[in-house]
Short mmCIF file of C-alpha atoms and ligand atoms in Angstrom, two decimals:
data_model
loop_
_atom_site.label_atom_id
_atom_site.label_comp_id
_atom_site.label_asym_id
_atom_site.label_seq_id
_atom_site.Cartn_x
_atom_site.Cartn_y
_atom_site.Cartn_z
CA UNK A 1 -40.46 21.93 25.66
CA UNK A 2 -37.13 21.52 27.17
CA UNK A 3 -35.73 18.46 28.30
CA UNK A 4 -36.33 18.14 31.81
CA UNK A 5 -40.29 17.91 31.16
CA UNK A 6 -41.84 13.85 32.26
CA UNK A 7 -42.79 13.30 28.70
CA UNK A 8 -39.40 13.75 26.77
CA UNK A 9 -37.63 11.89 29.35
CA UNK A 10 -39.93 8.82 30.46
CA UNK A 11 -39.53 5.71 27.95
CA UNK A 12 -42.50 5.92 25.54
CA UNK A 13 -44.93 2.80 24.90
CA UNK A 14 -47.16 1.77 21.99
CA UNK A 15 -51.14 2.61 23.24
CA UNK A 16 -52.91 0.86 25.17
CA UNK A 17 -54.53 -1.90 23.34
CA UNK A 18 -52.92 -1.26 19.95
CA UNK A 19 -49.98 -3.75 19.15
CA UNK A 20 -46.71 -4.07 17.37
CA UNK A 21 -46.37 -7.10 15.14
CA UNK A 22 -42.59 -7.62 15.47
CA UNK A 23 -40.73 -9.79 13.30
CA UNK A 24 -41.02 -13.04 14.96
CA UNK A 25 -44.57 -12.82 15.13
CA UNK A 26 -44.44 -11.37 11.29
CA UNK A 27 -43.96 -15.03 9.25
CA UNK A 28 -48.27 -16.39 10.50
CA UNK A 29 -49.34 -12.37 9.56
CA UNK A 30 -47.85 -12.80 6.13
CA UNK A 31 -48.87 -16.22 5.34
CA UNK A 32 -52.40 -15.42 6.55
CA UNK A 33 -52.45 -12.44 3.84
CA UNK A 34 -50.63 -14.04 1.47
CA UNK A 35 -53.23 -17.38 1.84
CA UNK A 36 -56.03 -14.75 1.74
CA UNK A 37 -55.19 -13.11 -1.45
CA UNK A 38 -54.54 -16.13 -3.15
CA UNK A 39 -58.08 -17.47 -2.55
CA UNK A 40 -59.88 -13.86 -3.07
CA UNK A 41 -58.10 -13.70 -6.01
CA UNK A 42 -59.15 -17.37 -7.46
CA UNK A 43 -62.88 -16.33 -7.06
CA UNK A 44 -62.23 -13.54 -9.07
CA UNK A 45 -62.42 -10.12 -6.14
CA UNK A 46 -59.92 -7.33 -7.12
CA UNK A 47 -57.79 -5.65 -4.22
CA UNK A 48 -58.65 -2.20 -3.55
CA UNK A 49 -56.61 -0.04 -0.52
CA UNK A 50 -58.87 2.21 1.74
CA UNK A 51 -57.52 5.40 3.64
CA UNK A 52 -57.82 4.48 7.31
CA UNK A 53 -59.79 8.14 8.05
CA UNK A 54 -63.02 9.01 7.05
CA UNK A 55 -65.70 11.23 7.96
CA UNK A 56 -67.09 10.85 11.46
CA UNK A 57 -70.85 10.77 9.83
CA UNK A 58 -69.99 8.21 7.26
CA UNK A 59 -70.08 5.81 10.51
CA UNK A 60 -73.28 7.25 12.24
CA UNK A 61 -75.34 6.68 8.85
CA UNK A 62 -73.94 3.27 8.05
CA UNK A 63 -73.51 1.62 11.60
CA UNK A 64 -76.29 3.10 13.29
CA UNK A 65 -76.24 5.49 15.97
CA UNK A 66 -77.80 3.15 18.80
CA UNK A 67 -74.82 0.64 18.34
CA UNK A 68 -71.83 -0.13 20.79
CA UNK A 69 -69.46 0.56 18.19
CA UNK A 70 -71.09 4.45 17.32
CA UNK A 71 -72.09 4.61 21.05
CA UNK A 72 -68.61 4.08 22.90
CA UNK A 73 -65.90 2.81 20.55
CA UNK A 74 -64.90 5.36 17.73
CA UNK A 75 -61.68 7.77 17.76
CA UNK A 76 -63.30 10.69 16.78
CA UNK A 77 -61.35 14.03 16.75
CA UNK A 78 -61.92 17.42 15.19
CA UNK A 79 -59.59 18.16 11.95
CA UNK A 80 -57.62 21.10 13.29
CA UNK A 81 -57.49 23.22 10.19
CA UNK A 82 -61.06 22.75 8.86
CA UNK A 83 -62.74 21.89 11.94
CA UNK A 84 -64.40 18.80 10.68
CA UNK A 85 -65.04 15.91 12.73
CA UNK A 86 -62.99 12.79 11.26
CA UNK A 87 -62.68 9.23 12.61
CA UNK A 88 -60.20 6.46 12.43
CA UNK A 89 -62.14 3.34 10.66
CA UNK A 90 -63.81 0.98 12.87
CA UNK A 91 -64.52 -0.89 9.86
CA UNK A 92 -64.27 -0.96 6.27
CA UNK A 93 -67.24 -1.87 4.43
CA UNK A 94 -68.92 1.54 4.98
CA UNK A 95 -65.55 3.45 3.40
CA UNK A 96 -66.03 1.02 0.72
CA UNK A 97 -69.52 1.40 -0.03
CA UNK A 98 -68.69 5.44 -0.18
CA UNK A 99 -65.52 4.87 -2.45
CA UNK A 100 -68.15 2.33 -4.72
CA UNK A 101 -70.64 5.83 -4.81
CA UNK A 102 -67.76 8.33 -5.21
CA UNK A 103 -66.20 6.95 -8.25
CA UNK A 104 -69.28 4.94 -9.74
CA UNK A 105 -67.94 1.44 -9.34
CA UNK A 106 -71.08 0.04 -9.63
CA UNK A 107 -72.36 1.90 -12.80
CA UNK A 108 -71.28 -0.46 -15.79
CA UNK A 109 -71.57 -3.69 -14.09
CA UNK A 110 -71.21 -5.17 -10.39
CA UNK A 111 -67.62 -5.72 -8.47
CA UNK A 112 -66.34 -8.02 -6.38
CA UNK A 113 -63.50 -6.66 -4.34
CA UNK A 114 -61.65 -7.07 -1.41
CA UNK A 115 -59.34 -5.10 1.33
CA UNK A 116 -57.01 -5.14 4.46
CA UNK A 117 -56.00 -3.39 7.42
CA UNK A 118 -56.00 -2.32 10.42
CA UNK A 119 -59.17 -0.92 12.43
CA UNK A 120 -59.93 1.07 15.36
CA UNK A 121 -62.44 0.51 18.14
CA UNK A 122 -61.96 1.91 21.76
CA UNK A 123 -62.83 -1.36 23.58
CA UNK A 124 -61.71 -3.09 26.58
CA UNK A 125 -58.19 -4.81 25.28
CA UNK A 126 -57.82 -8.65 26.09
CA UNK A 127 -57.11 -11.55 24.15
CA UNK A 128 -58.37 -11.39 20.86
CA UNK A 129 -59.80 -8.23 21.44
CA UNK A 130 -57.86 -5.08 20.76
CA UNK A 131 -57.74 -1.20 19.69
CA UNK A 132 -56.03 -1.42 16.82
CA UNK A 133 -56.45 -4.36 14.78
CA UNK A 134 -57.21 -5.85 11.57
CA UNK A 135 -59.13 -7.54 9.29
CA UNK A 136 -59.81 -9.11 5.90
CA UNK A 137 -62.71 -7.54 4.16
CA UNK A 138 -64.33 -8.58 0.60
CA UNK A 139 -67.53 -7.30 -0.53
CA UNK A 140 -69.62 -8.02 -3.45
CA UNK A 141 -71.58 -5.24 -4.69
CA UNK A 142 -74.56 -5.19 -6.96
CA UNK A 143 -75.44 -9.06 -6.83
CA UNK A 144 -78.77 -9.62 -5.19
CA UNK A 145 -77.87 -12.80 -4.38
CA UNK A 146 -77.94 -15.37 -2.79
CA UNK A 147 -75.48 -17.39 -4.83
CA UNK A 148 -73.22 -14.59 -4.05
CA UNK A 149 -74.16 -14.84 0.07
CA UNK A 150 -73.22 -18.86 -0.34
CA UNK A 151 -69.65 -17.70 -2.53
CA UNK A 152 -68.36 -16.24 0.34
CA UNK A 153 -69.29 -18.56 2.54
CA UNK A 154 -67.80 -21.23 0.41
CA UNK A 155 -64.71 -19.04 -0.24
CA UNK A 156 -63.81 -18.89 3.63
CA UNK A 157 -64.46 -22.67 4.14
CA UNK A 158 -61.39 -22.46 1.65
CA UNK A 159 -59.68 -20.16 3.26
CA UNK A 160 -60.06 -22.35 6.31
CA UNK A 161 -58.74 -24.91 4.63
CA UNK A 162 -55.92 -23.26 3.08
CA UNK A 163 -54.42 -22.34 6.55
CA UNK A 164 -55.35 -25.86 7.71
CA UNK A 165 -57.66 -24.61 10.75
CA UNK A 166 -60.68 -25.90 8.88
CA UNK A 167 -61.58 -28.75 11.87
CA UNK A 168 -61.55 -25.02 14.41
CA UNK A 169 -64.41 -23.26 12.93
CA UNK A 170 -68.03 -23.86 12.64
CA UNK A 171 -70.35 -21.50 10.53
CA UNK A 172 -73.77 -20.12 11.79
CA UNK A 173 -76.54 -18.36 9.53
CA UNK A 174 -79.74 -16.66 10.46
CA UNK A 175 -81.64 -14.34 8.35
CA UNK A 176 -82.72 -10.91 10.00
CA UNK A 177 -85.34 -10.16 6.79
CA UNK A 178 -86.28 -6.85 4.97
CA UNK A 179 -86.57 -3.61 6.51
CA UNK A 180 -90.74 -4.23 6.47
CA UNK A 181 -90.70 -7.56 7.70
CA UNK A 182 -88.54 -5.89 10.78
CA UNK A 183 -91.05 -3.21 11.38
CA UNK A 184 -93.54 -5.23 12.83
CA UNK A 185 -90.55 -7.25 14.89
CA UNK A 186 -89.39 -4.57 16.59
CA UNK A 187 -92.63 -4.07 18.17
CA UNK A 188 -92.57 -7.87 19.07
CA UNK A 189 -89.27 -7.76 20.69
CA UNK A 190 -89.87 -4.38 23.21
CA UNK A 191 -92.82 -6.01 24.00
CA UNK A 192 -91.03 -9.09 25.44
CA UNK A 193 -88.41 -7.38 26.82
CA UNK A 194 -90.33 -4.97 28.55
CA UNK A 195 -91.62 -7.81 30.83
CA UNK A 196 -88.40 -8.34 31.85
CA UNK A 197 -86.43 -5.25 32.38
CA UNK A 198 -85.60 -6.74 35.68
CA UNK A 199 -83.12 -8.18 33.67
CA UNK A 200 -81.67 -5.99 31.10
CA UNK A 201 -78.40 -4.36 31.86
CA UNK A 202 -78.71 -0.13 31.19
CA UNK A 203 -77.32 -0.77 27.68
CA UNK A 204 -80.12 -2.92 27.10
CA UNK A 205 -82.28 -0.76 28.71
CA UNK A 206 -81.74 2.41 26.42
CA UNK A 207 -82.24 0.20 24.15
CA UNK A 208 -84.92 -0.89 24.04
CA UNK A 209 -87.20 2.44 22.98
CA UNK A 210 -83.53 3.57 20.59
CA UNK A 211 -82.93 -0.09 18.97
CA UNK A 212 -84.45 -3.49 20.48
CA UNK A 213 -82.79 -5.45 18.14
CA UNK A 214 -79.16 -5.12 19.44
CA UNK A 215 -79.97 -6.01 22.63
CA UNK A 216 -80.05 -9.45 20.98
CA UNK A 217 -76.57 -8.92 20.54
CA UNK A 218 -75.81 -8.71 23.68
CA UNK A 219 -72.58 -10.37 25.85
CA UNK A 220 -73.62 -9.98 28.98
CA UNK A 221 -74.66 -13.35 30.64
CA UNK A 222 -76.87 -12.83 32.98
CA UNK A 223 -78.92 -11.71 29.90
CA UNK A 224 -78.26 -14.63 27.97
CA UNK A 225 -81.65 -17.01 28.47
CA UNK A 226 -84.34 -13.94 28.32
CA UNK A 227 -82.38 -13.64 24.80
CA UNK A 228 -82.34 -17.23 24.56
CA UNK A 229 -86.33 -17.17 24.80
CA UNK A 230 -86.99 -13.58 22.49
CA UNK A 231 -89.17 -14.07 19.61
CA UNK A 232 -87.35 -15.20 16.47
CA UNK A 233 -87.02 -12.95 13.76
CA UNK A 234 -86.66 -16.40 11.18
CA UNK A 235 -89.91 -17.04 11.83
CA UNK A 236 -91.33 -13.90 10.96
CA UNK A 237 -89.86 -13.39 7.48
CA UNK A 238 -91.44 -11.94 4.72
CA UNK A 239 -91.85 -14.25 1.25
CA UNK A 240 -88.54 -12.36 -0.60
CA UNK A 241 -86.84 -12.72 2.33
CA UNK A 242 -87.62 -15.90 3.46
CA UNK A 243 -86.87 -17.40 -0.06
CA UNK A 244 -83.44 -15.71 -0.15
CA UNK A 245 -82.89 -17.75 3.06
CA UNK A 246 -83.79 -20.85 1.55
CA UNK A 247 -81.80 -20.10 -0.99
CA UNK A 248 -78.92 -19.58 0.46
CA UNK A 249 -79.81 -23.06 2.51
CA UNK A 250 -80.22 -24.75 -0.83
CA UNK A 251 -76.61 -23.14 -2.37
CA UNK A 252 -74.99 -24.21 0.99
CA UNK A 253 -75.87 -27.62 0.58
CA UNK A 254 -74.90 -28.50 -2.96
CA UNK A 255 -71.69 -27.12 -1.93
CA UNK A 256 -71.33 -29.63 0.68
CA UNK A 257 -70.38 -26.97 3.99
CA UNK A 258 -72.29 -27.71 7.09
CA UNK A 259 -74.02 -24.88 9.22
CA UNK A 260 -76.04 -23.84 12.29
CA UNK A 261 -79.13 -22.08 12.08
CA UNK A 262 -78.88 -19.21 14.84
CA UNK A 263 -81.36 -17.40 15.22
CA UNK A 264 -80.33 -14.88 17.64
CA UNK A 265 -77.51 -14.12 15.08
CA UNK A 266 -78.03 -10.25 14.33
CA UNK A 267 -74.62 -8.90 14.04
CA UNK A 268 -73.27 -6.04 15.65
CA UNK A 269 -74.26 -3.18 12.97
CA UNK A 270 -77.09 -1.55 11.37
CA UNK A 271 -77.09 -2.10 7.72
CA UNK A 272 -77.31 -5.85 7.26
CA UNK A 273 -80.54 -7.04 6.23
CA UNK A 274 -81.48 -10.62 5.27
CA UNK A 275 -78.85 -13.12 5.79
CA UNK A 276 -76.10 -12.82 8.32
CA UNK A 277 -73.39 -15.21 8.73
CA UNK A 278 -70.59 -16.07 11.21
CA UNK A 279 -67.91 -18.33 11.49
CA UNK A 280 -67.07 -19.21 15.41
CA UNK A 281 -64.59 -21.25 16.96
CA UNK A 282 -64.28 -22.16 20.36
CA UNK A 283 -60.38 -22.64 20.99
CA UNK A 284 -60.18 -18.58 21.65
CA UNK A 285 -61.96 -18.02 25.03
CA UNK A 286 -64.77 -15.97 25.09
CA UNK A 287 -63.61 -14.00 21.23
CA UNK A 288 -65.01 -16.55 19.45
CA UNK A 289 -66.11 -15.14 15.79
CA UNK A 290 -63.18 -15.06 13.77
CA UNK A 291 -65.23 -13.93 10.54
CA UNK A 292 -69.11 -12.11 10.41
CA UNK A 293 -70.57 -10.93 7.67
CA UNK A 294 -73.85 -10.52 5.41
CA UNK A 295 -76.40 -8.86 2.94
CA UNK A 296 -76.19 -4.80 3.42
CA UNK A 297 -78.92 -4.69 0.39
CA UNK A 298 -80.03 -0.78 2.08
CA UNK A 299 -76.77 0.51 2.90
CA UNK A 300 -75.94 2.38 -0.91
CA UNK A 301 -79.34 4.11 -0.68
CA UNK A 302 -78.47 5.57 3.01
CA UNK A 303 -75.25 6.68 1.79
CA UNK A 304 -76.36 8.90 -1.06
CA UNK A 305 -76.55 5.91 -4.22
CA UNK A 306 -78.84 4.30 -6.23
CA UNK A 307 -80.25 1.44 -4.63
CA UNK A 308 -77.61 -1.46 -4.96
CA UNK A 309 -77.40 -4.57 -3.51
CA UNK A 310 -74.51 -6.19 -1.69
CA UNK A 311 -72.65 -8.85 0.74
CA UNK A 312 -69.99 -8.90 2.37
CA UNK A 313 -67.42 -10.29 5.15
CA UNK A 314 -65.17 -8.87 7.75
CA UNK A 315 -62.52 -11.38 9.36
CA UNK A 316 -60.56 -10.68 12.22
CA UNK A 317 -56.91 -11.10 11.43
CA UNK A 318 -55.85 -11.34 15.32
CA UNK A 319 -57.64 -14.03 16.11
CA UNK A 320 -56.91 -16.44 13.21
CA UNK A 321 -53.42 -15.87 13.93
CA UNK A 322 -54.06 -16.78 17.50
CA UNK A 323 -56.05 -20.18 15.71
CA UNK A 324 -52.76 -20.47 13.51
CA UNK A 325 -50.61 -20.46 16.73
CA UNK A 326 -52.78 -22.70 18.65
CA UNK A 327 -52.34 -24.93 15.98
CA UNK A 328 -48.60 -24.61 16.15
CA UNK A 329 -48.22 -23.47 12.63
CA UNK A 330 -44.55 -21.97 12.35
CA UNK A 331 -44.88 -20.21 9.08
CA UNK A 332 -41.19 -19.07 9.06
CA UNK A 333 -39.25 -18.26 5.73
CA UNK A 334 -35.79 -18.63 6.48
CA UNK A 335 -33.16 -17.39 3.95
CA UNK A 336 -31.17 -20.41 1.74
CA UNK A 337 -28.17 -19.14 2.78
CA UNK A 338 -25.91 -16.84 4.95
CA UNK A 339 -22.66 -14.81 3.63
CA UNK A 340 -19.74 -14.93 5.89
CA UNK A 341 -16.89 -13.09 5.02
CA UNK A 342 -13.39 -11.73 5.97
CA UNK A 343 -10.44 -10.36 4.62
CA UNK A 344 -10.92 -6.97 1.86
CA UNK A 345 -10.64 -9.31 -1.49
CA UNK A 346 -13.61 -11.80 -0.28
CA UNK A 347 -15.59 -8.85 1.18
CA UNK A 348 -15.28 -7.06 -2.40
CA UNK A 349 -16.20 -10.41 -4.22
CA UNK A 350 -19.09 -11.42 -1.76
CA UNK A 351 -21.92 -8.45 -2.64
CA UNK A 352 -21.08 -9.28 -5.95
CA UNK A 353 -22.03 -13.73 -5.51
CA UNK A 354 -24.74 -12.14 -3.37
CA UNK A 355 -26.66 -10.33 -6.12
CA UNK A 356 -25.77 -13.19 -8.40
CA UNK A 357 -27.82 -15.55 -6.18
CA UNK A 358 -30.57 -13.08 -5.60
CA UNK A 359 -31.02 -12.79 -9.61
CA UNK A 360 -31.09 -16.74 -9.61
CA UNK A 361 -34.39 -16.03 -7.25
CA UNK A 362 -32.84 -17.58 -3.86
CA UNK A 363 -33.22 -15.54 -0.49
CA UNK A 364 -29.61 -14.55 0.39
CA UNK A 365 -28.37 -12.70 3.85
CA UNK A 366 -25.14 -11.13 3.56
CA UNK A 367 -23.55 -10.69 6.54
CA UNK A 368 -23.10 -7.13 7.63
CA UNK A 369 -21.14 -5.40 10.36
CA UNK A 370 -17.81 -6.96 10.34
CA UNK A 371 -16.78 -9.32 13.39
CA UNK A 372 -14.80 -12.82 13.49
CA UNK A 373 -15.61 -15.64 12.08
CA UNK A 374 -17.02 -17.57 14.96
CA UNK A 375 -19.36 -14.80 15.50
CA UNK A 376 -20.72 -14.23 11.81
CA UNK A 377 -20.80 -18.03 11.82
CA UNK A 378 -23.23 -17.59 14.98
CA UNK A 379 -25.33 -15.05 13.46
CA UNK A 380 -25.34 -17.58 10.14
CA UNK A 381 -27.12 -20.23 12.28
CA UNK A 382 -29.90 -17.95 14.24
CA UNK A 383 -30.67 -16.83 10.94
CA UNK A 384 -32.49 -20.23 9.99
CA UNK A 385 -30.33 -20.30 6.75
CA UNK A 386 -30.24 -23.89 5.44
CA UNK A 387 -25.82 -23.26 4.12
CA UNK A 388 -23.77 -20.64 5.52
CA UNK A 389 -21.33 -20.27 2.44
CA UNK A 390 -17.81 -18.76 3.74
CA UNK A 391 -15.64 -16.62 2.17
CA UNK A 392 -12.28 -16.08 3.61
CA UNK A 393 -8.87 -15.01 1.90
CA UNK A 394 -7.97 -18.92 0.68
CA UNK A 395 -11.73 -18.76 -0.98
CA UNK A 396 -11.11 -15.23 -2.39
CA UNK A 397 -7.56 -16.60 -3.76
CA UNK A 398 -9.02 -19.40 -5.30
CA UNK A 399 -12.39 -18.22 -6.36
CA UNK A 400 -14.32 -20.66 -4.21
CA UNK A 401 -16.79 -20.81 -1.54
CA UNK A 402 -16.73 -22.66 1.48
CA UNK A 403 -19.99 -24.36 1.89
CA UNK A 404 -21.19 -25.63 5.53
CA UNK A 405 -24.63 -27.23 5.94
CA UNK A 406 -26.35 -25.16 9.24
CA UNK A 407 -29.47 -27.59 9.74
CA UNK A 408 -29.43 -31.06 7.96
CA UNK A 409 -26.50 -33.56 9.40
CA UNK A 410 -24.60 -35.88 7.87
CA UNK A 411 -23.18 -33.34 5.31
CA UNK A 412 -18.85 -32.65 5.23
CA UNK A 413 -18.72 -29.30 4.52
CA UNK A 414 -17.35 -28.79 0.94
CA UNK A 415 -15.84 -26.64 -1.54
CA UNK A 416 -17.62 -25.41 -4.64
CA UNK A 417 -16.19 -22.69 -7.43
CA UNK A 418 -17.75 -19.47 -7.12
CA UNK A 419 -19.17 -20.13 -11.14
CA UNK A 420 -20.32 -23.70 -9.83
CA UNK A 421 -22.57 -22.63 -7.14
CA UNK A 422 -25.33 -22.00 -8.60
CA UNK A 423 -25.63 -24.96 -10.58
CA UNK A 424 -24.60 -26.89 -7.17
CA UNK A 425 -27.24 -25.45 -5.73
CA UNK A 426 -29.81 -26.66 -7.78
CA UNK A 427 -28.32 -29.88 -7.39
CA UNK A 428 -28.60 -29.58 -3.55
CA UNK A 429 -31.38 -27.45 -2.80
CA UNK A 430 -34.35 -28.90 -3.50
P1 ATP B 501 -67.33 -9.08 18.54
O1 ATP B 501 -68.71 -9.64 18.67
O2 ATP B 501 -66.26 -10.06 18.83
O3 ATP B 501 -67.17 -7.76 19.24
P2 ATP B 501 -68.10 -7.67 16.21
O4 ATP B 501 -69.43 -8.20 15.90
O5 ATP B 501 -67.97 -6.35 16.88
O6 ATP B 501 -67.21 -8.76 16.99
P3 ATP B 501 -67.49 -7.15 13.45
O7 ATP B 501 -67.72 -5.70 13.50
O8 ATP B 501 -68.44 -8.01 12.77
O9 ATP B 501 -67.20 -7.69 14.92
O10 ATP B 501 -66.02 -7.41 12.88
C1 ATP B 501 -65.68 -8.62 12.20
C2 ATP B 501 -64.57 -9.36 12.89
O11 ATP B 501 -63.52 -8.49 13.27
C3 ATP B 501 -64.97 -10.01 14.19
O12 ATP B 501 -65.60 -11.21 13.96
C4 ATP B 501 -63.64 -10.21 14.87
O13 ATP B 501 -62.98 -11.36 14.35
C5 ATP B 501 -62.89 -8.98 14.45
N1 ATP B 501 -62.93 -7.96 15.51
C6 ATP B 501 -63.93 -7.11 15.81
N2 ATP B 501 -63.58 -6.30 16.83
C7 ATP B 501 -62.31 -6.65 17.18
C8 ATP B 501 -61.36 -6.18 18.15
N3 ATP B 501 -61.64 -5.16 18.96
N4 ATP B 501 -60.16 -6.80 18.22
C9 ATP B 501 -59.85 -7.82 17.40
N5 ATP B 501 -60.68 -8.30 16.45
C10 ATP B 501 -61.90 -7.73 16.34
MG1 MG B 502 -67.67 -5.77 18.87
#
């Protein structure tokens, strides 16, 4: 390519639908993880990382192929050198179910564990709904349950809590039953349908002969009251199932967290069985589940394993960040203080005070890049620093630093001895 050709010369953009998170936006991202990992970690899941490619077929078995997100949303693409078809994750708890068969996780005793990152689905972007984006996942594996189903549960209400959005989120269950007790459903529900294909958009259509149950899943509204009256899978439950349910009923009521029971709630993939939860909120437009999850008791068989049971939650990281903004949480870790500096003895005595602080465990910008004072002293306040502490030849001289107070008022600005500071700043900075 030389450089006259469009693509070397036009300005080049992120893709469509697939977003930077830029510093400013960075503080509510790492307090949401942060938050997170805190309260996996006090219920006792172990972090595990995932790589963000996969085989394409991984997908087809878990999801399902009759499901939007096989159907129309995966980046697929051929491996160039072995010619194998590969896909960028659209989720994660099929990857982790594979990793769980791969290296035996499962074999000595059960695991709770839990992930993040980003995902990949090729949908229409829009608020709260993107190409790239990302999510919390935890999964319990080999626990039948359902004390386990009402952990999780229990463990986002937490979570909720924790970021303070708790009053923003209301939790729906359903139970979609065993594999058997489905069988004779999803002759019921074809049945029903078929009466009104009138109705039924071509997705739903197709669907109906390939896999009548996701058409309960459907967006569209014009569909939305011949969904509204479908049979109920609840009420055609089988005894292990339907005693699961009330279990989980019975486990979500000791522990004091309120619920819906929807019973149109299906979820948008294959391999759940049982109970399915999600938490919704309705500050976010029309993406309004911020967390789904449920039972997947099937999906280690279909993937090769011995038969395994397991639950498990995805949360979508965009759109609680959107819930923390709403809620004008400012998350924003500003450094203690900012180094200004100038003449060549306080520059060679400032990286030295800087590392000095650091040790003492306080978040220190030195200033870098030269410039007058009035200008470092500019950058000192758009850093958020609480002190800039100044160092100019006098200071160097007399081995003390200039301390000025950038936020609170009714501080002089003082001198302090370079050995003093840190002890003054104990004193001061509580
Ligand atoms: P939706 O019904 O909103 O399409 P889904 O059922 O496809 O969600 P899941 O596969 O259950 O979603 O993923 C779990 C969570 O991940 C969702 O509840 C949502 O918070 C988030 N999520 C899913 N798809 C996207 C997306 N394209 N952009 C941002 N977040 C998403
Ligand atoms: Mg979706």
């Amino acid at each position: 390519m030389n450089d006259t050709t469009p693509s070397t010369r036009g300005t080049l953009q992120a893709v469509r639908g697939m977003n930077h998170i830029l510093p400013d936006d960075a503080p509510l991202w790492l307090h949401l993880e942060d938050t997170a990992r805190r309260v996996f970690e006090q219920y006792g899941y172990r972090f595990l990382r995932m790589p963000v490619v996969e085989p394409t077929p991984l997908f087809v078995r878990s999801i399902g192929e009759a499901t939007d997100v096989v159907e129309k949303e995966m980046y697929s693409f051929e491996d160039k050198l072995s010619g194998e078809s590969l896909t960028l994750r659209p989720e994660a708890t099929a990857g982790i179910v594979r990793a769980a068969i791969q290296h035996s996780l499962t074999y000595e005793r059960p695991q709770r564990v839990w992930t993040h990152g980003p995902m990949f689905r090729h949908e229409r972007p829009q608020k709260g709904r993107y190409r790239q984006f990302h999510q919390l996942n935890l999964e319990a594996l080999g626990f039948a349950g359902p004390d386990v189903d009402a952990e999780q549960i229990v463990l986002l209400a937490r979570l909720w809590k924790a970021l303070g959005i708790e009053d923003c989120v209301t939790l729906k269950i359903n139970s979609i039953g065993d594999p058997a007790d489905r069988r004779a459903y999803r002759e019921a529900l074809p049945a029903y349908f078929s009466h009104r294909v009138d109705v039924l958009d071509d997705d739903a259509q197709r669907r109906l002969s390939t896999n009548p149950l996701r058409i309960l899943d459907s967006k569209n509204p014009a569909m939305q009251s011949v969904i509204e009256d479908a049979p109920r899978m609840l009420e055609q439950l089988g005894t292990d199932a339907r005693t699961h349910f009330d279990g989980l009923r019975q486990w979500l009521d000791r522990a004091g967290i309120a619920y819906e029971i929807d019973t149109r709630l299906v979820r948008g993939l294959d391999y759940y069985n049982r109970s399915v939860f999600e938490w919704v909120t309705d500050r976010l437009g029309a993406q309004g589940t911020v967390a789904g999850g449920g039972r997947y008791d099937g999906l280690f068989e279909s993937l090769g394993g011995k038969p395994t049971p397991a639950c498990g939650f995805a949360a979508g990281m965009e759109r609680l960040v959107l819930l923390l903004r709403e809620n004008e949480q400012k998350a924003a870790p500003a450094p203690l203080a900012y180094l200004v500096h100038q003449s060549d003895a306080a520059t060679a005595l400032v990286w030295r005070l800087a590392e000095t602080l650091r040790d003492a465990g306080h978040d220190i910008v030195l200033h870098a890049g030269g410039g007058g004072m009035k200008s470092q002293m500019k950058k000192a306040d758009a850093s958020g620093a609480r002190f800039a502490l100044i160092l100019a030849e006098d200071e160097a001289r007399d081995h003390t630093v200039t301390v000025k107070w950038l936020r609170e008022t009714g501080h002089e600005q003082q001198t302090v001895p370079i050995d003093g500071l840190i002890a003054w700043l104990a004193a001061v900075a509580v």
